[in-house]
mmCIF file of C-alpha atoms in Angstrom:
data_model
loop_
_atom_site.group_PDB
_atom_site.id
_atom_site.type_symbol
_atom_site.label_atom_id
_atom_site.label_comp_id
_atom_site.label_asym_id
_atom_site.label_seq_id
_atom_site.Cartn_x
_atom_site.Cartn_y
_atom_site.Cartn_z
ATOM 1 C CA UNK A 15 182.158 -18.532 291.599
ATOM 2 C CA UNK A 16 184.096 -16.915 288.804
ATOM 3 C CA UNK A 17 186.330 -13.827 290.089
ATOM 4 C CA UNK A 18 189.503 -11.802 289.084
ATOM 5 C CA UNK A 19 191.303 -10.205 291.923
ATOM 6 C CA UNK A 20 193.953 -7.109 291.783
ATOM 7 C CA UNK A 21 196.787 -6.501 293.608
ATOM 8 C CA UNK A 22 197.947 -4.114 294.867
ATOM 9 C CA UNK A 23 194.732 -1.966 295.508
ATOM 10 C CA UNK A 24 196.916 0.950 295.357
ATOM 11 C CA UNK A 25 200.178 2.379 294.771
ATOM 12 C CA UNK A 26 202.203 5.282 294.736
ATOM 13 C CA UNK A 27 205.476 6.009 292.706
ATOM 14 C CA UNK A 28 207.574 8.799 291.336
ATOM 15 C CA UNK A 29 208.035 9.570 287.757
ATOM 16 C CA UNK A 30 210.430 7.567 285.756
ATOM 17 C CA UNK A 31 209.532 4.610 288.043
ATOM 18 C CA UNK A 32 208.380 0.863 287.110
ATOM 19 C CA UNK A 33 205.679 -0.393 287.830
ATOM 20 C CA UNK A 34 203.693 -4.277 287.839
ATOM 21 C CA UNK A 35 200.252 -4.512 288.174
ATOM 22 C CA UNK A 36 198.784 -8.126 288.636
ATOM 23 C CA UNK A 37 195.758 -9.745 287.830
ATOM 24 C CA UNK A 38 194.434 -12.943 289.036
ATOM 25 C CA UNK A 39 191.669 -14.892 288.090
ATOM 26 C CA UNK A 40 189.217 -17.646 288.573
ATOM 27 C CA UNK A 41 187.201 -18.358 285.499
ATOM 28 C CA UNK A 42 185.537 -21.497 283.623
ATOM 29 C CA UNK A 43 185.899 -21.082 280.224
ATOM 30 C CA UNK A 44 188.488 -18.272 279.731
ATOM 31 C CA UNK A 45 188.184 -16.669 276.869
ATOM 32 C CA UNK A 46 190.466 -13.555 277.287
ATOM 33 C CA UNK A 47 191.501 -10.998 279.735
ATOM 34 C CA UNK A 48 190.956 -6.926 278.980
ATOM 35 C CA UNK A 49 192.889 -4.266 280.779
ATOM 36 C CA UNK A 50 191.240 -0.596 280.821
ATOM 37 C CA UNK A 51 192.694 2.278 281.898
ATOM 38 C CA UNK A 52 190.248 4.857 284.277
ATOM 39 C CA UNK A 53 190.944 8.521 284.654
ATOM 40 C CA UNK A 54 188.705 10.913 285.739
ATOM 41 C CA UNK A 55 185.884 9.556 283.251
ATOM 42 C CA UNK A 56 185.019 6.641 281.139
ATOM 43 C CA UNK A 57 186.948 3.482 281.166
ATOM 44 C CA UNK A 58 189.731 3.576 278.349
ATOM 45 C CA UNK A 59 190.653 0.419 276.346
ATOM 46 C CA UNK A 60 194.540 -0.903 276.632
ATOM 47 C CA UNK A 61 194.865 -4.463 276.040
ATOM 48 C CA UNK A 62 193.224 -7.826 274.862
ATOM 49 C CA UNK A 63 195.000 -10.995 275.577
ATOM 50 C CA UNK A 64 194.336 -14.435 274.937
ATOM 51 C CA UNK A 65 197.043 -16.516 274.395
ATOM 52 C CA UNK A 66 199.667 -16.857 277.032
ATOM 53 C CA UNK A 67 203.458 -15.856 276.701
ATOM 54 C CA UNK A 68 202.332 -13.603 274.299
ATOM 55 C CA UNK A 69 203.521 -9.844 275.441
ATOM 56 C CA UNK A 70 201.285 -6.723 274.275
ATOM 57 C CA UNK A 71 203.060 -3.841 273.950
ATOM 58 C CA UNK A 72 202.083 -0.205 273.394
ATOM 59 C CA UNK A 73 204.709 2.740 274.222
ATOM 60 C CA UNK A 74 205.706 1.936 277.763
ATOM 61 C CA UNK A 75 202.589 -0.205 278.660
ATOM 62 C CA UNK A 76 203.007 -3.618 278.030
ATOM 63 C CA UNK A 77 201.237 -6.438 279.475
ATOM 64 C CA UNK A 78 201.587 -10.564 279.501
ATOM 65 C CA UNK A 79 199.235 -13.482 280.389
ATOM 66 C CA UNK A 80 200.142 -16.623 282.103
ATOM 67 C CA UNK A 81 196.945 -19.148 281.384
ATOM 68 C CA UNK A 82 198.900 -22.057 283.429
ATOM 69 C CA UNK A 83 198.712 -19.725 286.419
ATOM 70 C CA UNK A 84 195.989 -17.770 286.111
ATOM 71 C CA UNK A 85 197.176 -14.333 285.520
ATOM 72 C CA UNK A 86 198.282 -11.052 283.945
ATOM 73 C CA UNK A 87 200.518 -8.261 284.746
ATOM 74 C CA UNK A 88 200.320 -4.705 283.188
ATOM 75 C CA UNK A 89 204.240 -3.421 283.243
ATOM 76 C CA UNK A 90 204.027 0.474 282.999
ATOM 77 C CA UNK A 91 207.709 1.495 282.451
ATOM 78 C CA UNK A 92 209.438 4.839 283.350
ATOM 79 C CA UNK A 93 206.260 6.744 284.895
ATOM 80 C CA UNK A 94 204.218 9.583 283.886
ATOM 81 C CA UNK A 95 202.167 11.967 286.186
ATOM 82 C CA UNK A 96 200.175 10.848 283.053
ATOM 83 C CA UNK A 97 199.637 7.698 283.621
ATOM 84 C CA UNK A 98 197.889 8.341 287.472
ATOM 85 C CA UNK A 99 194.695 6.286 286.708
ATOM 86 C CA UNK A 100 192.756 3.123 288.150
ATOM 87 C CA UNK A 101 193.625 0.364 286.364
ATOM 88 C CA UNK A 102 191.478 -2.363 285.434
ATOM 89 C CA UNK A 103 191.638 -5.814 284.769
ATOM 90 C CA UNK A 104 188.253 -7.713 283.142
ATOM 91 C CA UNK A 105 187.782 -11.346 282.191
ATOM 92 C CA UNK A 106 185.591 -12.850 279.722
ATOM 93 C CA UNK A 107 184.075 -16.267 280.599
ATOM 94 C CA UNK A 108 183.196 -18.035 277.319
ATOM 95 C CA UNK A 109 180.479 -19.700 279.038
ATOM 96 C CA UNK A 110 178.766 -16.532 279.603
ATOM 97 C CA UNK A 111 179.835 -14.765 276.796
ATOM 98 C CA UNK A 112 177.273 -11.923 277.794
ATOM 99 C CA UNK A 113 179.969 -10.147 280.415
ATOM 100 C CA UNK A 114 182.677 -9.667 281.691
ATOM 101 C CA UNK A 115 183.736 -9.972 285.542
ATOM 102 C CA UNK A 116 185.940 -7.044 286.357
ATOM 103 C CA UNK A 117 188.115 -7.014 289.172
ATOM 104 C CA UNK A 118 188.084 -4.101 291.745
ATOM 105 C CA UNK A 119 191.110 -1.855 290.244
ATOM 106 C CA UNK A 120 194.701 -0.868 291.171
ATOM 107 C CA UNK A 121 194.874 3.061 291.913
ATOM 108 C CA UNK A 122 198.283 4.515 290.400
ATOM 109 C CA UNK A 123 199.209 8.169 291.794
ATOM 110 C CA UNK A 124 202.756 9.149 290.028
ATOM 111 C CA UNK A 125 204.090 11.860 291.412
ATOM 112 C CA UNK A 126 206.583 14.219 289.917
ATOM 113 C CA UNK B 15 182.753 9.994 265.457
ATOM 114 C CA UNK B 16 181.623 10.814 268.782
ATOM 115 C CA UNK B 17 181.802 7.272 269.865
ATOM 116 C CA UNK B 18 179.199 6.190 273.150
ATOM 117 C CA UNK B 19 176.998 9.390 273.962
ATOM 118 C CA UNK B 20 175.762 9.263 278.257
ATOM 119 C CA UNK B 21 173.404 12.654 279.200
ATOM 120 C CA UNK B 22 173.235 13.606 281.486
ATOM 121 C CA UNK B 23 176.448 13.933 283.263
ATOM 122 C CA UNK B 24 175.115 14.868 286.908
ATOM 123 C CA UNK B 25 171.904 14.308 288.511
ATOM 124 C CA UNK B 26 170.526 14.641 291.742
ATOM 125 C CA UNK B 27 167.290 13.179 292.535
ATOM 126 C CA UNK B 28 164.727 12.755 295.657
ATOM 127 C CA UNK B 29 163.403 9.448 296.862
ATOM 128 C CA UNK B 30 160.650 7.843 294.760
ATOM 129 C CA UNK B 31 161.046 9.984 291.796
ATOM 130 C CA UNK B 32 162.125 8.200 288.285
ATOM 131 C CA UNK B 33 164.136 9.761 285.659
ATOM 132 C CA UNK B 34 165.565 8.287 282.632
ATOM 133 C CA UNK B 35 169.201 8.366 281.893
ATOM 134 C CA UNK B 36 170.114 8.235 278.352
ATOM 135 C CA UNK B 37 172.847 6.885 276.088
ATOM 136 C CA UNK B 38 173.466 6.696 272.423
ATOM 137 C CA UNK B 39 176.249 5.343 269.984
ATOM 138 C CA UNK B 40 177.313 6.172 266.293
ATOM 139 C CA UNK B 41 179.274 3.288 265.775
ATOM 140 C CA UNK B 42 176.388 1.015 264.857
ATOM 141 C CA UNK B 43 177.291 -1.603 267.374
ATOM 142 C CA UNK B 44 175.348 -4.756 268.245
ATOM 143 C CA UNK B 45 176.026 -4.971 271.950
ATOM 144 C CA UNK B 46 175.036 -2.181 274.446
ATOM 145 C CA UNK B 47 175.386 -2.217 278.535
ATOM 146 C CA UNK B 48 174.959 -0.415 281.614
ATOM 147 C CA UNK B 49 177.006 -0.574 284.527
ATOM 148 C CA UNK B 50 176.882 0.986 287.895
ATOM 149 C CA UNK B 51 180.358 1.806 289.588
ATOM 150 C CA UNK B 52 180.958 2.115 293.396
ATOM 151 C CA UNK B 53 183.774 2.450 295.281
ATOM 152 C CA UNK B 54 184.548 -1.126 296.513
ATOM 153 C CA UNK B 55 182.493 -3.000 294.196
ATOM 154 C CA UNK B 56 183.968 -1.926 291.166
ATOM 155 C CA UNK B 57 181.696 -2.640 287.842
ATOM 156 C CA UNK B 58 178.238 -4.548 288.366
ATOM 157 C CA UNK B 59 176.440 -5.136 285.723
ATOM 158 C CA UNK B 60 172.783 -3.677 284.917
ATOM 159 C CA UNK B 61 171.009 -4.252 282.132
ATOM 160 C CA UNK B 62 172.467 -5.391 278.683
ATOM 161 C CA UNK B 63 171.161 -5.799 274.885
ATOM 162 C CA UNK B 64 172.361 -7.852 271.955
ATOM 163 C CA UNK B 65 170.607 -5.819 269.127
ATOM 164 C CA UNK B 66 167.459 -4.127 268.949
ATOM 165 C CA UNK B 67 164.296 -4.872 270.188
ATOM 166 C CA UNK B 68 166.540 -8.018 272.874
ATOM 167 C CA UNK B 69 167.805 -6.743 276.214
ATOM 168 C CA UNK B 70 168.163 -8.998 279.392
ATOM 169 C CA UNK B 71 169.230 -8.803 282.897
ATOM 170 C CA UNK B 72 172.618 -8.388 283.946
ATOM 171 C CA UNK B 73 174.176 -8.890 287.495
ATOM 172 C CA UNK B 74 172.015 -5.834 289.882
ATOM 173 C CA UNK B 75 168.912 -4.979 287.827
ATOM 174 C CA UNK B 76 166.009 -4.755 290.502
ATOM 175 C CA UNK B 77 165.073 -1.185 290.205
ATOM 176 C CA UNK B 78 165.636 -0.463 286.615
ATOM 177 C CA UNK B 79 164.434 -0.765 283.384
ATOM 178 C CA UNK B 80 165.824 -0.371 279.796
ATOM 179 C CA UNK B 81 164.630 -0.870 275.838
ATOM 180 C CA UNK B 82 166.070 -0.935 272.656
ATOM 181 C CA UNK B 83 163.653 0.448 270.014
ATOM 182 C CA UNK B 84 166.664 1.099 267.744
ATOM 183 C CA UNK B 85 170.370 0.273 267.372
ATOM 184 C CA UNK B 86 171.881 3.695 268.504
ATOM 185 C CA UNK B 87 169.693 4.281 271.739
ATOM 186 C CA UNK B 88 169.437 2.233 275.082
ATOM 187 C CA UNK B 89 167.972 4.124 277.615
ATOM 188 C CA UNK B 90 168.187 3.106 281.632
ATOM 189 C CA UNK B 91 165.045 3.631 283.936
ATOM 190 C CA UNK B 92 165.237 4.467 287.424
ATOM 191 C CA UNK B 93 161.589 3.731 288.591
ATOM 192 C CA UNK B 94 161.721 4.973 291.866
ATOM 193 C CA UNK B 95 164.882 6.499 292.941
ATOM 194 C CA UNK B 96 166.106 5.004 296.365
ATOM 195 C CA UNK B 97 169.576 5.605 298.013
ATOM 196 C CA UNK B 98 170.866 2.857 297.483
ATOM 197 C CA UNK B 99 170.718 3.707 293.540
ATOM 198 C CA UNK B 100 173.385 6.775 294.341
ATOM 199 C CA UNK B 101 176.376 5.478 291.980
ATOM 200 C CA UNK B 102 178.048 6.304 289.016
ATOM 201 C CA UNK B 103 176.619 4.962 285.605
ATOM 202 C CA UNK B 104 178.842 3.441 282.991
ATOM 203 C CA UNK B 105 177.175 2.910 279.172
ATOM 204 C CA UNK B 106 179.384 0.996 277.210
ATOM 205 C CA UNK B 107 179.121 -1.004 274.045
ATOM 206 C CA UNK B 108 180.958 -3.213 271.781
ATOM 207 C CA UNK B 109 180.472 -4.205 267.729
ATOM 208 C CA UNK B 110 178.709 -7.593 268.198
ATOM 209 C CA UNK B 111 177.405 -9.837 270.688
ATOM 210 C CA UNK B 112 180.481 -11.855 270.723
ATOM 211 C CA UNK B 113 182.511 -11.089 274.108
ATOM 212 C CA UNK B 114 185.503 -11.502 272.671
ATOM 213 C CA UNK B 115 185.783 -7.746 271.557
ATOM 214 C CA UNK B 116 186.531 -4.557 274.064
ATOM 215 C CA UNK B 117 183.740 -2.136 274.925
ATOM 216 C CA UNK B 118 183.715 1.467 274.358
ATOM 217 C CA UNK B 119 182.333 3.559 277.109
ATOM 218 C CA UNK B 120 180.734 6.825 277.817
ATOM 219 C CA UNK B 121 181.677 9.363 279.991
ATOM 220 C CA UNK B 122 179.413 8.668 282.742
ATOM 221 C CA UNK B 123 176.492 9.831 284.751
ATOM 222 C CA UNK B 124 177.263 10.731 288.370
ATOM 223 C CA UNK B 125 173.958 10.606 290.334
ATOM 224 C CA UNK B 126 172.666 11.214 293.933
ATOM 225 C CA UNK B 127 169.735 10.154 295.651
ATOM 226 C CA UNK B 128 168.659 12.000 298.403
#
């Protein structure tokens, strides 16, 4: 059965911190992994990757796939109360091209 | 553009009654979805449509029902409201049916069954 798994399930750091979030996953037919960001409301687009080695970057969020091993890592770099969120990973199986699996979310609580 | 469009935002319901939750886009995408969210289970699947007038089942759809007369509107149908249907509800959407794209969301509907 196709699944993506996140680790840690939370995690608390002060501001100016780093921070790794992993994703794992078990898919036939990847096609691409998506990383949202969740605040208080609706799911917020970050990142789209589907070639491994390939780093997306976007202010201090960046985030890498390894397709050999079957992951992804979302590097958040010196910490914002701003970026306190769930973060979550999604995978889309090209063999079922109608959804995506989601994994279950890291929780991030920065505090100042 | 104000993107995916979810009303209402809270709703509390009794047993056995049905209500409609509603959600509209303005980006004239293909691909529409609802998703339920609860803590533990993160997103599950609903109900999803590839264009008007096509919608199919997603992962959890006993208990609901949606259409697609047109390409801004895809309503969800609680038939009769159980407990068990106490979640948070995620419409999101995407340009076309191709997965390969990320999906906008709305703002959610927080509802409770009682």
């Amino acid at each position: 059965e196709d699944k993506v798994v996140q680790s840690p399930l939370s995690l608390v750091v002060h501001e100016g911190d780093t921070v790794t979030l992993n994703c794992s996953y078990e898919v036939t037919n990847f096609r691409s992994l998506l990383w949202y960001k969740q605040e208080k409301k609706a799911p917020t687009f970050l990142f789209m990757l589907t070639s491994s080695g390939i780093e997306k970057k976007s202010g201090r969020l960046s985030s890498i796939l390894d397709k050999k091993e079957l992951f992804s890592i979302l590097n958040i770099t010196a910490t914002q109360t701003g970026d306190s969120a769930i973060y979550l990973c999604a995978v889309n199986n090209a063999g079922n091209n109608r959804k995506l699996i989601w994994g279950l979310g890291t929780s991030l609580a920065v505090n100042p | 553009n104000a993107g995916v469009t979810q009303t209402p935002k809270f709703q509390v319901l009794k047993t056995g009654q049905s209500m409609t939750l509603q959600c509209a886009q303005d980006m004239n995408h293909e691909y529409m979805s609802w998703y339920r969210q609860d803590p533990g289970m993160g997103l599950r699947l609903i109900h999803y449509s590839v264009g008007a007038g096509i919608t199919d089942q997603g992962e959890v759809p006993n208990g609901y029902n949606v259409s697609r007369s047109t390409t801004e509107d895809f309503p969800l149908r609680l038939l009769s409201a159980a407990p068990s249907q106490t979640s948070v509800y995620f419409c999101a959407s995407r340009a076309t049916r191709v997965s390969n794209q990320p999906q906008h969301f709305g703002d959610g509907t927080r509802l409770s069954i009682l």
